[in-house]
Short mmCIF file of C-alpha atoms in Angstrom, two decimals:
data_model
loop_
_atom_site.label_atom_id
_atom_site.label_comp_id
_atom_site.label_asym_id
_atom_site.label_seq_id
_atom_site.Cartn_x
_atom_site.Cartn_y
_atom_site.Cartn_z
CA MET Y 1 18.08 -15.02 17.64
CA ALA Y 2 19.41 -17.62 15.41
CA ASN Y 3 19.15 -20.16 18.17
CA THR Y 4 15.30 -19.69 17.96
CA ILE Y 5 15.20 -20.60 14.29
CA PRO Y 6 13.42 -24.04 13.69
CA ALA Y 7 14.68 -27.00 11.52
CA THR Y 8 11.73 -26.93 8.99
CA MET Y 9 9.37 -24.36 7.61
CA ARG Y 10 6.25 -23.98 5.27
CA SER Y 11 7.07 -23.30 1.73
CA LEU Y 12 5.06 -22.72 -1.38
CA ALA Y 13 6.84 -24.95 -3.87
CA ILE Y 14 6.42 -27.10 -6.77
CA ARG Y 15 8.05 -30.72 -7.20
CA LYS Y 16 8.42 -30.52 -11.01
CA TYR Y 17 7.56 -28.20 -13.83
CA GLY Y 18 3.79 -27.50 -13.75
CA LYS Y 19 1.08 -25.02 -13.40
CA PRO Y 20 -0.37 -23.30 -10.21
CA ALA Y 21 -2.70 -26.32 -9.69
CA ASP Y 22 0.54 -28.25 -8.96
CA TYR Y 23 1.81 -26.00 -6.32
CA GLU Y 24 2.00 -27.40 -2.80
CA LEU Y 25 2.52 -26.04 0.72
CA MET Y 26 5.44 -28.26 1.59
CA GLN Y 27 7.61 -28.76 4.82
CA LEU Y 28 11.16 -28.07 3.88
CA PRO Y 29 14.45 -27.41 5.78
CA VAL Y 30 14.96 -23.82 6.73
CA PRO Y 31 17.94 -22.55 4.65
CA THR Y 32 21.11 -21.61 6.18
CA ILE Y 33 23.64 -18.93 5.38
CA GLU Y 34 26.49 -20.35 3.25
CA LYS Y 35 28.15 -17.42 1.50
CA PRO Y 36 29.31 -14.01 2.38
CA GLY Y 37 26.91 -11.11 1.93
CA GLN Y 38 23.82 -13.38 2.85
CA VAL Y 39 21.16 -12.81 5.46
CA LEU Y 40 18.29 -15.06 6.68
CA ILE Y 41 14.94 -13.44 6.75
CA ARG Y 42 11.80 -14.43 8.55
CA VAL Y 43 9.41 -13.75 5.94
CA HIS Y 44 6.09 -11.91 6.61
CA ALA Y 45 4.90 -11.42 3.06
CA ALA Y 46 5.90 -12.68 -0.47
CA GLY Y 47 4.94 -11.72 -3.96
CA ILE Y 48 4.10 -14.18 -6.79
CA LEU Y 49 4.92 -12.54 -10.20
CA SER Y 50 4.21 -13.76 -13.60
CA GLY Y 51 7.88 -14.76 -14.00
CA ASP Y 52 7.54 -17.03 -10.96
CA THR Y 53 4.67 -19.02 -12.60
CA GLN Y 54 6.49 -19.10 -15.99
CA PHE Y 55 9.58 -20.42 -14.77
CA ALA Y 56 7.73 -22.92 -12.62
CA ALA Y 57 5.98 -23.98 -15.90
CA GLY Y 58 9.24 -24.70 -17.61
CA MET Y 59 9.43 -21.62 -19.82
CA ALA Y 60 13.23 -21.55 -19.72
CA ARG Y 61 13.93 -25.33 -19.07
CA LEU Y 62 16.06 -25.78 -22.05
CA PHE Y 63 18.85 -23.22 -21.10
CA MET Y 64 18.10 -22.42 -17.44
CA PRO Y 65 17.22 -25.68 -15.74
CA LEU Y 66 15.85 -25.43 -12.13
CA GLU Y 67 16.42 -27.47 -9.06
CA PHE Y 68 13.41 -29.16 -7.32
CA PRO Y 69 11.58 -28.76 -5.21
CA LEU Y 70 11.34 -25.12 -6.38
CA LYS Y 71 10.50 -22.57 -3.75
CA LEU Y 72 8.45 -19.68 -5.31
CA GLY Y 73 8.98 -15.92 -4.87
CA ILE Y 74 11.73 -13.49 -5.78
CA VAL Y 75 9.90 -10.61 -4.13
CA GLY Y 76 9.42 -10.46 -0.32
CA ALA Y 77 9.66 -8.69 3.07
CA GLY Y 78 10.33 -9.78 6.64
CA ILE Y 79 12.82 -9.50 9.46
CA VAL Y 80 16.55 -10.31 9.42
CA VAL Y 81 17.17 -13.09 11.89
CA ASP Y 82 20.73 -13.98 10.94
CA LYS Y 83 23.38 -12.71 8.73
CA ALA Y 84 27.03 -13.49 7.39
CA SER Y 85 29.80 -11.96 9.33
CA ASP Y 86 30.69 -9.62 6.66
CA VAL Y 87 27.26 -7.97 6.39
CA THR Y 88 27.44 -4.50 7.91
CA SER Y 89 24.57 -2.72 6.09
CA LEU Y 90 21.94 -4.59 7.99
CA SER Y 91 21.40 -5.72 11.56
CA ILE Y 92 19.43 -8.50 13.10
CA GLY Y 93 15.97 -7.35 13.74
CA ASP Y 94 15.86 -5.00 10.74
CA PRO Y 95 12.63 -5.02 8.67
CA VAL Y 96 13.66 -5.48 4.94
CA TYR Y 97 12.31 -5.95 1.56
CA GLY Y 98 13.50 -6.45 -2.01
CA ILE Y 99 13.26 -8.22 -5.32
CA ILE Y 100 16.11 -10.51 -5.99
CA PHE Y 101 16.90 -9.91 -9.70
CA GLU Y 102 20.23 -8.53 -10.68
CA HIS Y 103 21.90 -8.33 -14.18
CA GLY Y 104 24.45 -11.00 -14.54
CA LYS Y 105 22.71 -13.18 -12.19
CA PRO Y 106 19.15 -13.54 -13.34
CA TYR Y 107 17.39 -16.36 -11.52
CA LEU Y 108 20.58 -17.88 -10.33
CA GLU Y 109 19.69 -16.73 -6.71
CA ARG Y 110 16.01 -17.54 -6.03
CA PRO Y 111 15.27 -16.91 -2.55
CA GLY Y 112 11.93 -18.64 -2.52
CA PHE Y 113 10.39 -15.75 -0.44
CA ALA Y 114 6.99 -17.69 -0.22
CA SER Y 115 8.53 -19.50 2.72
CA ASP Y 116 8.68 -18.90 6.39
CA TYR Y 117 12.42 -18.20 5.97
CA ALA Y 118 14.56 -17.21 3.06
CA ILE Y 119 18.12 -16.35 2.17
CA ALA Y 120 18.79 -13.26 0.31
CA PRO Y 121 21.89 -11.13 -0.73
CA ALA Y 122 22.14 -8.10 1.63
CA HIS Y 123 23.08 -5.78 -1.15
CA LEU Y 124 19.62 -6.26 -2.97
CA LEU Y 125 17.46 -5.50 0.40
CA LEU Y 126 16.26 -2.17 1.59
CA VAL Y 127 15.00 -1.27 5.08
CA LYS Y 128 11.25 -1.15 5.04
CA PRO Y 129 9.68 2.26 5.63
CA GLU Y 130 7.60 2.81 8.82
CA ASN Y 131 4.59 4.06 6.83
CA VAL Y 132 3.84 0.78 5.11
CA SER Y 133 3.00 -2.75 6.14
CA PHE Y 134 5.03 -5.79 5.12
CA GLU Y 135 2.25 -6.72 2.53
CA GLU Y 136 2.14 -3.21 1.10
CA VAL Y 137 6.01 -2.78 0.75
CA THR Y 138 6.01 -6.45 -1.02
CA ALA Y 139 3.41 -5.14 -3.41
CA LEU Y 140 5.63 -1.97 -4.07
CA ALA Y 141 9.00 -3.95 -4.21
CA GLY Y 142 8.95 -5.31 -7.82
CA ALA Y 143 7.49 -2.74 -10.18
CA PRO Y 144 9.15 0.68 -9.15
CA ILE Y 145 12.64 -0.17 -10.11
CA PRO Y 146 12.06 -1.29 -13.75
CA THR Y 147 9.43 1.46 -14.16
CA TYR Y 148 12.10 4.01 -13.05
CA GLN Y 149 14.59 2.55 -15.29
CA CYS Y 150 12.31 2.54 -18.32
CA ILE Y 151 11.39 6.26 -17.80
CA LYS Y 152 15.10 7.14 -17.67
CA ARG Y 153 15.51 5.12 -20.78
CA TYR Y 154 12.84 7.06 -22.50
CA PHE Y 155 14.76 10.31 -21.53
CA GLU Y 156 17.86 8.81 -23.16
CA LEU Y 157 16.04 7.85 -26.40
CA THR Y 158 14.51 11.32 -26.69
CA ASN Y 159 17.80 13.14 -25.70
CA GLN Y 160 16.36 14.73 -22.80
CA PRO Y 161 18.45 15.31 -19.53
CA ALA Y 162 18.50 12.51 -17.07
CA ASP Y 163 16.69 14.79 -14.32
CA SER Y 164 13.80 15.51 -16.75
CA ASN Y 165 10.07 14.99 -15.89
CA LEU Y 166 7.04 13.98 -18.07
CA GLU Y 167 5.26 17.42 -17.50
CA GLY Y 168 3.35 18.25 -20.65
CA LYS Y 169 3.62 14.70 -21.98
CA THR Y 170 0.93 12.11 -22.98
CA VAL Y 171 1.76 8.66 -21.82
CA PHE Y 172 0.22 5.43 -22.71
CA MET Y 173 0.62 2.40 -20.51
CA PRO Y 174 -1.64 -0.67 -20.66
CA GLY Y 175 -2.97 -2.58 -17.72
CA ALA Y 176 -3.71 0.13 -15.14
CA LEU Y 177 -4.73 -2.56 -12.45
CA SER Y 178 -2.12 -5.10 -13.18
CA ALA Y 179 0.80 -5.87 -10.83
CA CYS Y 180 3.28 -3.68 -12.63
CA GLY Y 181 0.71 -1.17 -14.22
CA SER Y 182 -0.89 -0.27 -10.88
CA VAL Y 183 2.49 0.84 -9.65
CA GLY Y 184 3.78 2.24 -12.91
CA ALA Y 185 0.83 4.50 -13.23
CA GLN Y 186 1.45 6.16 -9.87
CA ILE Y 187 5.14 6.67 -10.72
CA ILE Y 188 4.36 8.18 -14.19
CA LYS Y 189 1.77 10.57 -12.58
CA ASN Y 190 2.60 11.17 -9.02
CA VAL Y 191 6.35 11.33 -9.32
CA PHE Y 192 7.15 12.29 -12.89
CA LYS Y 193 4.00 14.41 -13.35
CA ALA Y 194 2.74 13.39 -16.81
CA LYS Y 195 0.05 15.76 -18.18
CA THR Y 196 -2.05 12.92 -19.37
CA LEU Y 197 -1.91 9.18 -18.53
CA ILE Y 198 -4.01 6.87 -20.67
CA SER Y 199 -4.46 3.31 -19.84
CA THR Y 200 -6.48 0.01 -20.23
CA VAL Y 201 -8.49 -2.40 -18.21
CA SER Y 202 -11.17 -5.03 -18.82
CA THR Y 203 -14.74 -4.24 -18.71
CA ALA Y 204 -15.15 -5.77 -15.19
CA LYS Y 205 -12.33 -3.62 -13.79
CA MET Y 206 -13.59 -0.18 -15.36
CA PRO Y 207 -15.30 0.77 -12.13
CA LEU Y 208 -12.31 -0.06 -9.97
CA VAL Y 209 -9.65 2.18 -11.49
CA GLU Y 210 -10.73 5.38 -9.56
CA GLN Y 211 -11.22 3.39 -6.39
CA TYR Y 212 -7.68 2.05 -6.40
CA LEU Y 213 -5.83 4.66 -8.29
CA PRO Y 214 -7.76 7.91 -7.35
CA GLY Y 215 -6.86 10.82 -9.64
CA VAL Y 216 -4.20 8.97 -11.31
CA VAL Y 217 -5.41 7.73 -14.82
CA ASP Y 218 -6.69 10.54 -16.87
CA LYS Y 219 -8.37 8.33 -19.59
CA ILE Y 220 -9.15 4.57 -19.02
CA ILE Y 221 -10.08 2.32 -22.06
CA ASP Y 222 -12.09 -0.91 -21.81
CA TYR Y 223 -9.89 -2.90 -24.20
CA GLN Y 224 -12.64 -5.59 -24.41
CA THR Y 225 -15.14 -3.35 -26.04
CA GLU Y 226 -13.16 -0.47 -27.52
CA ASN Y 227 -10.46 -0.25 -30.17
CA VAL Y 228 -7.62 1.00 -28.30
CA VAL Y 229 -5.87 2.72 -31.22
CA ASP Y 230 -9.09 4.59 -32.11
CA ALA Y 231 -9.74 5.42 -28.43
CA VAL Y 232 -6.32 6.88 -27.92
CA GLY Y 233 -5.78 8.44 -31.32
CA ARG Y 234 -2.99 7.67 -33.92
CA GLY Y 235 0.23 9.60 -33.33
CA THR Y 236 -0.90 11.30 -30.21
CA VAL Y 237 1.42 9.76 -27.44
CA ASP Y 238 4.77 11.05 -26.49
CA PHE Y 239 5.91 7.89 -24.57
CA VAL Y 240 4.48 4.38 -24.29
CA TYR Y 241 5.36 2.38 -21.36
CA ASN Y 242 4.61 -1.05 -22.36
CA THR Y 243 3.95 -3.54 -19.59
CA GLN Y 244 2.22 -6.06 -21.40
CA TRP Y 245 2.74 -8.51 -24.49
CA GLY Y 246 1.68 -6.91 -27.56
CA LEU Y 247 4.24 -4.36 -28.11
CA VAL Y 248 3.76 -3.89 -31.93
CA GLY Y 249 0.01 -2.97 -31.23
CA THR Y 250 1.24 0.26 -29.54
CA PHE Y 251 3.33 1.47 -32.60
CA PRO Y 252 0.30 3.47 -34.10
CA LEU Y 253 -0.32 5.47 -30.92
CA VAL Y 254 3.10 7.20 -30.92
CA LYS Y 255 4.05 10.57 -32.33
CA PRO Y 256 5.95 9.57 -35.40
CA ASP Y 257 8.51 12.41 -35.15
CA THR Y 258 9.25 12.58 -31.51
CA GLY Y 259 7.68 9.72 -29.71
CA ALA Y 260 9.46 6.68 -27.90
CA ILE Y 261 8.44 3.16 -26.65
CA VAL Y 262 10.10 1.58 -23.74
CA SER Y 263 8.96 -1.88 -22.82
CA ILE Y 264 9.41 -4.67 -20.14
CA ALA Y 265 7.15 -7.25 -21.96
CA SER Y 266 8.75 -7.76 -25.43
CA PHE Y 267 11.93 -9.37 -26.73
CA PRO Y 268 15.14 -7.94 -25.33
CA SER Y 269 17.94 -6.71 -27.73
CA ALA Y 270 21.03 -8.60 -28.14
CA ALA Y 271 23.02 -6.06 -25.99
CA THR Y 272 20.42 -6.32 -23.21
CA ILE Y 273 20.66 -10.12 -23.44
CA ARG Y 274 24.29 -10.06 -22.71
CA LYS Y 275 23.77 -7.62 -19.72
CA MET Y 276 21.06 -9.71 -18.13
CA PHE Y 277 22.71 -13.03 -18.28
CA GLY Y 278 26.41 -12.06 -17.77
CA PRO Y 279 29.70 -13.44 -19.47
CA SER Y 280 28.37 -17.04 -19.57
CA GLY Y 281 25.17 -15.95 -21.20
CA LEU Y 282 22.64 -18.84 -21.92
CA GLY Y 283 25.46 -21.35 -22.67
CA TRP Y 284 25.33 -22.74 -26.05
CA TRP Y 285 21.97 -21.18 -26.66
CA THR Y 286 23.50 -17.53 -26.64
CA PRO Y 287 24.06 -17.39 -30.37
CA LEU Y 288 20.64 -18.79 -31.31
CA VAL Y 289 18.81 -16.42 -28.88
CA VAL Y 290 20.86 -13.39 -30.05
CA LEU Y 291 20.14 -14.32 -33.66
CA LEU Y 292 16.40 -14.43 -32.83
CA SER Y 293 16.71 -11.06 -31.14
CA GLY Y 294 18.23 -9.63 -34.28
CA LEU Y 295 15.37 -10.91 -36.42
CA VAL Y 296 12.80 -9.61 -33.97
CA TYR Y 297 14.28 -6.17 -33.98
CA THR Y 298 14.45 -6.08 -37.78
CA TRP Y 299 10.87 -6.67 -37.83
CA TYR Y 300 10.22 -3.91 -35.20
CA ASP Y 301 12.38 -1.59 -37.59
CA TRP Y 302 10.37 -2.60 -40.53
CA LYS Y 303 6.99 -1.96 -38.70
CA LEU Y 304 8.31 1.45 -37.62
CA ARG Y 305 9.72 2.40 -41.16
CA GLY Y 306 8.92 5.91 -42.20
CA THR Y 307 8.90 7.32 -38.66
CA ASN Y 308 11.44 8.46 -36.23
CA ILE Y 309 10.04 6.57 -33.45
CA ARG Y 310 12.66 4.99 -30.96
CA GLN Y 311 11.92 1.90 -29.01
CA ASP Y 312 13.93 -0.37 -26.62
CA PHE Y 313 13.43 -3.17 -23.91
CA VAL Y 314 14.48 -2.77 -20.34
CA SER Y 315 15.01 -5.55 -17.80
CA GLY Y 316 14.84 -4.16 -14.50
CA ASN Y 317 18.04 -4.38 -12.52
CA ALA Y 318 17.59 -4.24 -8.71
CA GLY Y 319 21.49 -4.20 -8.53
CA ILE Y 320 21.67 -0.53 -9.41
CA ARG Y 321 21.47 0.65 -5.81
CA GLU Y 322 20.74 4.25 -6.26
CA ASP Y 323 17.56 3.37 -8.44
CA ALA Y 324 16.43 1.03 -5.59
CA GLU Y 325 17.05 3.71 -3.00
CA MET Y 326 15.25 6.41 -5.10
CA THR Y 327 12.07 4.13 -5.20
CA ARG Y 328 12.24 3.60 -1.47
CA GLU Y 329 12.08 7.20 -1.03
CA TRP Y 330 8.90 7.42 -2.92
CA ILE Y 331 7.26 4.76 -0.82
CA ALA Y 332 8.43 6.45 2.31
CA GLU Y 333 7.14 9.77 1.03
CA GLY Y 334 3.64 8.30 0.38
CA LYS Y 335 3.82 8.71 -3.39
CA LEU Y 336 3.06 5.17 -4.10
CA ARG Y 337 -0.09 3.21 -2.95
CA ALA Y 338 -0.19 -0.50 -2.85
CA VAL Y 339 -2.76 -2.24 -5.16
CA MET Y 340 -2.84 -5.83 -3.95
CA THR Y 341 -4.61 -9.15 -3.48
CA VAL Y 342 -3.63 -10.72 -0.23
CA VAL Y 343 -3.87 -14.60 0.47
CA ASN Y 344 -2.88 -16.47 3.43
CA ILE Y 345 -0.31 -19.17 2.64
CA ASP Y 346 -2.34 -21.89 4.62
CA ASP Y 347 -5.28 -21.33 2.30
CA MET Y 348 -3.77 -23.35 -0.59
CA GLU Y 349 -7.05 -23.61 -2.59
CA GLU Y 350 -7.22 -19.77 -2.53
CA VAL Y 351 -3.37 -19.53 -3.22
CA LYS Y 352 -3.61 -21.85 -6.36
CA ARG Y 353 -6.60 -19.80 -7.67
CA ALA Y 354 -4.71 -16.54 -7.19
CA CYS Y 355 -1.64 -17.96 -8.83
CA GLU Y 356 -3.65 -19.12 -11.80
CA LYS Y 357 -4.58 -15.48 -12.27
CA VAL Y 358 -1.17 -14.41 -12.37
CA ALA Y 359 -0.19 -17.15 -14.77
CA SER Y 360 -2.96 -16.37 -17.11
CA GLY Y 361 -2.65 -12.53 -16.71
CA LYS Y 362 -6.45 -12.42 -16.45
CA GLY Y 363 -8.80 -11.73 -13.51
CA GLY Y 364 -6.02 -10.57 -10.92
CA LEU Y 365 -5.91 -7.32 -9.08
CA GLY Y 366 -2.80 -5.65 -8.55
CA ASN Y 367 0.05 -7.68 -6.98
CA LEU Y 368 -0.56 -11.04 -5.53
CA ILE Y 369 0.86 -11.06 -2.00
CA ILE Y 370 1.22 -14.43 0.05
CA LYS Y 371 0.89 -13.62 3.77
CA LEU Y 372 2.86 -15.70 6.09
CA VAL Y 373 2.95 -13.78 9.44
#
């Protein structure tokens, strides 16, 4: 099959740091396998995450410079068309999906899934379940792993067994129809059986929650017209799964004696920074970032003074294979339903508009999926 691979391909990319308006559909060389453990994928669908737009905008340029043209997309799905000789877990012709983010190697291996072809490490890929399309599995590839790891961290913080569930618990998670929230809500309710799930959306999306997440969210709050703390109730929530910036605003919601907060959208602790970026860290920036983290966590502790509330940040790690395989089981069992906006890669005006919604965090619906086949 490798003999049929073309020399060039379409790729959603950017020539220098910029906004979605600067993204282009470029003709670039098809990548080739250069290292052990790699596979070449004929991409069918790719996801654009907020992190993609942030890095393309230069958010981390001081300590993590990128090479240009930058191909977008760390989440995707497609067919294996070539592989390194040492890869035994996958075969040519296998339909696969994955998110390429692993502790110790964050953003160092950027596959650029929003391209006709992409190179990815085999150990971060899973075989696509037959019950979902390439677009659907891409929409379900990114959020389940960090959500699962956040729930496990909640159990740790509250001294519960690792095999616990959320039965009898009240959970607050903002952004029910966001890329992460739309998946996280289903895991909290369908997999871990929370008694009550409370979430938020904008006024325009209020009628859409039951349409896209039937029977999942028990109480939905219009954050544009309602005071979230008043609507939820002070000190009534067992577990906050924080998926959006504004962590401190969730503190009043939590039961002061027994509650806990786990976030994917706040500042990481010094220990987590070291895990995320590995031994080399962020170069000479590492001490400064660790110092800043310490100051932020001191502020968090001050805001939580007088309570027994515990909180932590979790950076999703797709390199924990058993977690990735568990989330695949949920997809195969039909416990998770894709909430997504699908755009064809050739419709660049619509691609730019949709990517701008991802970048701004406003107006999007579920996961943005770029369709290539």
